[in-house]
C-alpha cells in the first residue's frame, strides 16, 4: 500500500512536471517579450504570496489531520483553518483595494494576482487534504487535469490574441474545473466510481 501510494505520487509529480515544462517552452514561443514578462511577474507574485500566507495551512493539514480524524475531530481542525483562510483573504482584499486606489499597479494586474491567489490556494489546499488522507488516485487525477486544462486553454486563448491574460484564464480554469467535477462526483457519488477514485476508502466529504 505504501509503495503503491509512493509510486502514484511519484508518477503524478513527474507527469505534471513534464506538462508544466512543456508549457513554459510553448509560452516563450507564443508570447511576446512584454506579455511573457507580465506573465512571469504575475506567477512569481502569486507563488510568493501563496507560500508566505498559505503554505503553513497546508503543512498543518498534512501534519495534524490524520490525528484529528482518528479522534473524530477533523471538522474542528478544518473549520479553524477555513476561518483563518477567510481572514487572510480579507486582508489580501483590503491591501488590493489600497493598491488600486493609490494606482501602484494596473487594475488588470492586481485582479489577475488576486484571482490566481484564491484559486491556487484553494486547489493546493484540497490537494494537501487528499494527500494527507492517502487518496492518491484522485490526487493524481486533479493534479494532471489542472496542468493539462491550464495548458490547453492558455494556448487556445493566446492564439485568440489574449496574450498573458490567456494564461491567467487557463490557470484559473485549470484550478477550478477539476474541483467542480470532484464536487459533482461527491454529490452524486456512484459507489463504483468513488471506490475506484478513493482506493476503496470512505470519502471524507459527503
Tab-separated table of C-alpha atoms in Angstrom:
chain	number	residue	atom	x	y	z
A	1	UNK	CA	0.000	0.000	0.000
A	2	UNK	CA	2.767	2.410	0.958
A	3	UNK	CA	4.849	1.552	-2.116
A	4	UNK	CA	1.820	1.863	-4.403
A	5	UNK	CA	0.984	5.270	-2.942
A	6	UNK	CA	4.579	6.423	-3.319
A	7	UNK	CA	4.681	5.329	-6.955
A	8	UNK	CA	1.370	7.060	-7.635
A	9	UNK	CA	2.583	10.379	-6.203
A	10	UNK	CA	5.919	9.997	-7.989
A	11	UNK	CA	4.259	9.428	-11.368
A	12	UNK	CA	1.835	12.300	-10.760
A	13	UNK	CA	4.625	14.712	-9.897
A	14	UNK	CA	6.648	13.567	-12.874
A	15	UNK	CA	3.796	13.902	-15.349
A	16	UNK	CA	2.687	17.322	-14.111
A	17	UNK	CA	6.316	18.451	-14.145
A	18	UNK	CA	6.657	17.427	-17.789
A	19	UNK	CA	3.433	19.228	-18.729
A	20	UNK	CA	4.491	22.396	-16.894
A	21	UNK	CA	7.932	22.300	-18.501
A	22	UNK	CA	6.298	21.924	-21.903
A	23	UNK	CA	4.018	24.849	-21.073
A	24	UNK	CA	6.966	27.155	-20.367
A	25	UNK	CA	8.612	26.176	-23.661
A	26	UNK	CA	5.401	26.843	-25.596
A	27	UNK	CA	4.651	30.114	-23.808
A	28	UNK	CA	8.081	31.527	-24.619
A	29	UNK	CA	7.422	30.868	-28.310
A	30	UNK	CA	3.808	32.033	-28.360
A	31	UNK	CA	4.068	35.222	-26.269
A	32	UNK	CA	5.784	38.490	-26.981
A	33	UNK	CA	8.557	39.616	-24.645
A	34	UNK	CA	6.310	42.065	-22.788
A	35	UNK	CA	3.466	39.551	-22.416
A	36	UNK	CA	5.807	36.863	-21.140
A	37	UNK	CA	7.340	39.332	-18.685
A	38	UNK	CA	3.883	40.197	-17.373
A	39	UNK	CA	3.011	36.508	-17.062
A	40	UNK	CA	6.264	35.818	-15.186
A	41	UNK	CA	5.577	38.745	-12.824
A	42	UNK	CA	2.060	37.507	-12.057
A	43	UNK	CA	3.143	33.911	-11.456
A	44	UNK	CA	6.104	34.934	-9.294
A	45	UNK	CA	3.954	37.258	-7.164
A	46	UNK	CA	1.234	34.651	-6.732
A	47	UNK	CA	3.777	31.986	-5.827
A	48	UNK	CA	5.447	34.194	-3.232
A	49	UNK	CA	2.192	35.284	-1.550
A	50	UNK	CA	0.807	31.756	-1.668
A	51	UNK	CA	3.895	30.326	0.016
A	52	UNK	CA	4.100	33.131	2.565
A	53	UNK	CA	0.458	33.173	3.670
A	54	UNK	CA	-0.992	29.753	2.886
A	55	UNK	CA	1.799	27.181	2.963
A	56	UNK	CA	1.520	26.803	6.746
A	57	UNK	CA	-2.153	25.850	6.373
A	58	UNK	CA	-1.212	23.000	4.073
A	59	UNK	CA	1.536	21.892	6.455
A	60	UNK	CA	-0.935	21.838	9.359
A	61	UNK	CA	-3.315	19.684	7.316
A	62	UNK	CA	-0.572	17.248	6.398
A	63	UNK	CA	0.761	17.044	9.953
A	64	UNK	CA	-2.376	17.055	12.101
A	65	UNK	CA	-5.396	15.971	10.032
A	66	UNK	CA	-4.758	12.196	10.360
A	67	UNK	CA	-4.529	12.610	14.138
A	68	UNK	CA	-7.716	14.681	14.370
A	69	UNK	CA	-9.521	12.271	12.057
A	70	UNK	CA	-8.730	9.355	14.367
A	71	UNK	CA	-10.233	11.342	17.248
A	72	UNK	CA	-13.307	12.266	15.206
A	73	UNK	CA	-12.434	15.976	15.350
A	74	UNK	CA	-11.322	16.572	11.777
A	75	UNK	CA	-14.010	19.163	11.103
A	76	UNK	CA	-12.888	21.180	14.139
A	77	UNK	CA	-9.429	21.485	12.610
A	78	UNK	CA	-10.730	22.148	9.108
A	79	UNK	CA	-13.227	24.730	10.390
A	80	UNK	CA	-10.493	26.611	12.246
A	81	UNK	CA	-8.240	26.596	9.184
A	82	UNK	CA	-11.110	27.713	6.952
A	83	UNK	CA	-11.880	30.662	9.234
A	84	UNK	CA	-8.210	31.626	9.246
A	85	UNK	CA	-8.129	31.372	5.466
A	86	UNK	CA	-11.063	33.786	5.182
A	87	UNK	CA	-9.341	36.280	7.493
A	88	UNK	CA	-6.167	36.142	5.384
A	89	UNK	CA	-8.231	36.522	2.230
A	90	UNK	CA	-9.943	39.581	3.694
A	91	UNK	CA	-6.528	41.091	4.415
A	92	UNK	CA	-5.412	40.441	0.821
A	93	UNK	CA	-8.601	42.075	-0.462
A	94	UNK	CA	-8.072	45.197	1.655
A	95	UNK	CA	-4.455	45.510	0.564
A	96	UNK	CA	-5.520	45.095	-3.063
A	97	UNK	CA	-8.063	47.893	-2.689
A	98	UNK	CA	-5.368	50.172	-1.276
A	99	UNK	CA	-3.060	49.304	-4.176
A	100	UNK	CA	-5.806	50.101	-6.677
A	101	UNK	CA	-6.734	53.382	-5.019
A	102	UNK	CA	-3.118	54.533	-4.937
A	103	UNK	CA	-2.588	53.331	-8.534
A	104	UNK	CA	0.593	51.475	-7.629
A	105	UNK	CA	-0.224	48.727	-10.129
A	106	UNK	CA	-2.650	48.398	-13.077
A	107	UNK	CA	-6.149	47.135	-12.326
A	108	UNK	CA	-5.886	44.067	-14.569
A	109	UNK	CA	-2.599	43.041	-12.955
A	110	UNK	CA	-3.978	43.255	-9.415
A	111	UNK	CA	-7.151	41.429	-10.426
A	112	UNK	CA	-5.189	38.598	-12.050
A	113	UNK	CA	-2.960	38.214	-8.998
A	114	UNK	CA	-5.856	38.151	-6.512
A	115	UNK	CA	-7.915	35.669	-8.532
A	116	UNK	CA	-4.934	33.377	-9.003
A	117	UNK	CA	-4.050	33.544	-5.309
A	118	UNK	CA	-7.575	32.435	-4.407
A	119	UNK	CA	-7.806	29.646	-6.972
A	120	UNK	CA	-4.291	28.310	-6.433
A	121	UNK	CA	-4.502	28.379	-2.634
A	122	UNK	CA	-7.833	26.530	-2.635
A	123	UNK	CA	-6.645	23.962	-5.166
A	124	UNK	CA	-3.338	23.266	-3.410
A	125	UNK	CA	-5.058	23.027	-0.022
A	126	UNK	CA	-7.501	20.453	-1.388
A	127	UNK	CA	-4.566	18.511	-2.849
A	128	UNK	CA	-2.864	18.530	0.544
A	129	UNK	CA	-6.076	17.359	2.149
A	130	UNK	CA	-6.274	14.439	-0.271
A	131	UNK	CA	-2.596	13.624	0.208
A	132	UNK	CA	-2.899	13.579	3.991
A	133	UNK	CA	-5.802	11.116	3.692
A	134	UNK	CA	-3.847	8.951	1.194
A	135	UNK	CA	-6.328	9.453	-1.640
A	136	UNK	CA	-3.585	9.064	-4.216
A	137	UNK	CA	-5.795	8.386	-7.243
A	138	UNK	CA	-7.956	11.478	-7.009
A	139	UNK	CA	-4.845	13.477	-6.068
A	140	UNK	CA	-3.214	12.373	-9.306
A	141	UNK	CA	-6.312	12.974	-11.414
A	142	UNK	CA	-6.741	16.513	-10.093
A	143	UNK	CA	-3.062	17.384	-10.490
A	144	UNK	CA	-2.758	16.142	-14.062
A	145	UNK	CA	-6.155	17.594	-15.026
A	146	UNK	CA	-5.151	21.017	-13.752
A	147	UNK	CA	-1.866	21.055	-15.661
A	148	UNK	CA	-3.477	19.789	-18.870
A	149	UNK	CA	-6.502	22.108	-18.816
A	150	UNK	CA	-4.359	25.119	-17.955
A	151	UNK	CA	-2.012	24.460	-20.862
A	152	UNK	CA	-4.678	23.741	-23.481
A	153	UNK	CA	-6.880	26.704	-22.543
A	154	UNK	CA	-3.899	29.061	-22.336
A	155	UNK	CA	-2.586	28.066	-25.769
A	156	UNK	CA	-6.037	28.468	-27.310
A	157	UNK	CA	-6.538	31.923	-25.788
A	158	UNK	CA	-3.041	33.033	-26.742
A	159	UNK	CA	-3.870	32.101	-30.336
A	160	UNK	CA	-7.034	34.183	-29.965
A	161	UNK	CA	-4.922	37.199	-29.009
A	162	UNK	CA	-5.409	37.308	-25.224
A	163	UNK	CA	-1.669	37.304	-24.501
A	164	UNK	CA	-0.617	36.769	-20.881
A	165	UNK	CA	-4.237	37.165	-19.775
A	166	UNK	CA	-4.984	33.943	-21.655
A	167	UNK	CA	-2.547	32.063	-19.426
A	168	UNK	CA	-4.195	33.521	-16.332
A	169	UNK	CA	-7.608	32.342	-17.545
A	170	UNK	CA	-6.111	28.940	-18.288
A	171	UNK	CA	-4.693	28.672	-14.782
A	172	UNK	CA	-7.997	29.756	-13.255
A	173	UNK	CA	-9.968	27.174	-15.233
A	174	UNK	CA	-7.326	24.533	-14.606
A	175	UNK	CA	-7.703	25.032	-10.861
A	176	UNK	CA	-11.482	25.389	-10.875
A	177	UNK	CA	-12.874	22.808	-13.305
A	178	UNK	CA	-11.328	19.708	-11.655
A	179	UNK	CA	-12.603	20.852	-8.249
A	180	UNK	CA	-16.081	21.441	-9.647
A	181	UNK	CA	-16.005	17.988	-11.237
A	182	UNK	CA	-14.928	16.490	-7.889
A	183	UNK	CA	-17.780	18.273	-6.120
A	184	UNK	CA	-20.329	16.957	-8.639
A	185	UNK	CA	-18.892	13.478	-8.245
A	186	UNK	CA	-19.148	13.643	-4.469
A	187	UNK	CA	-22.748	14.855	-4.677
A	188	UNK	CA	-23.803	12.028	-6.981
A	189	UNK	CA	-21.324	9.536	-5.532
A	190	UNK	CA	-21.905	6.365	-7.536
A	191	UNK	CA	-20.412	3.645	-5.381
A	192	UNK	CA	-18.356	2.022	-8.116
A	193	UNK	CA	-16.780	5.330	-9.209
A	194	UNK	CA	-15.912	6.552	-5.718
A	195	UNK	CA	-14.470	3.164	-4.852
A	196	UNK	CA	-12.141	3.463	-7.836
A	197	UNK	CA	-11.151	7.058	-7.143
A	198	UNK	CA	-10.570	6.644	-3.430
A	199	UNK	CA	-8.842	3.253	-3.463
A	200	UNK	CA	-11.832	1.710	-1.730
A	201	UNK	CA	-11.670	4.183	1.153
A	202	UNK	CA	-14.612	6.034	2.605
A	203	UNK	CA	-14.711	9.597	1.214
A	204	UNK	CA	-14.173	12.363	3.764
A	205	UNK	CA	-16.848	14.641	2.264
A	206	UNK	CA	-20.426	13.661	1.683
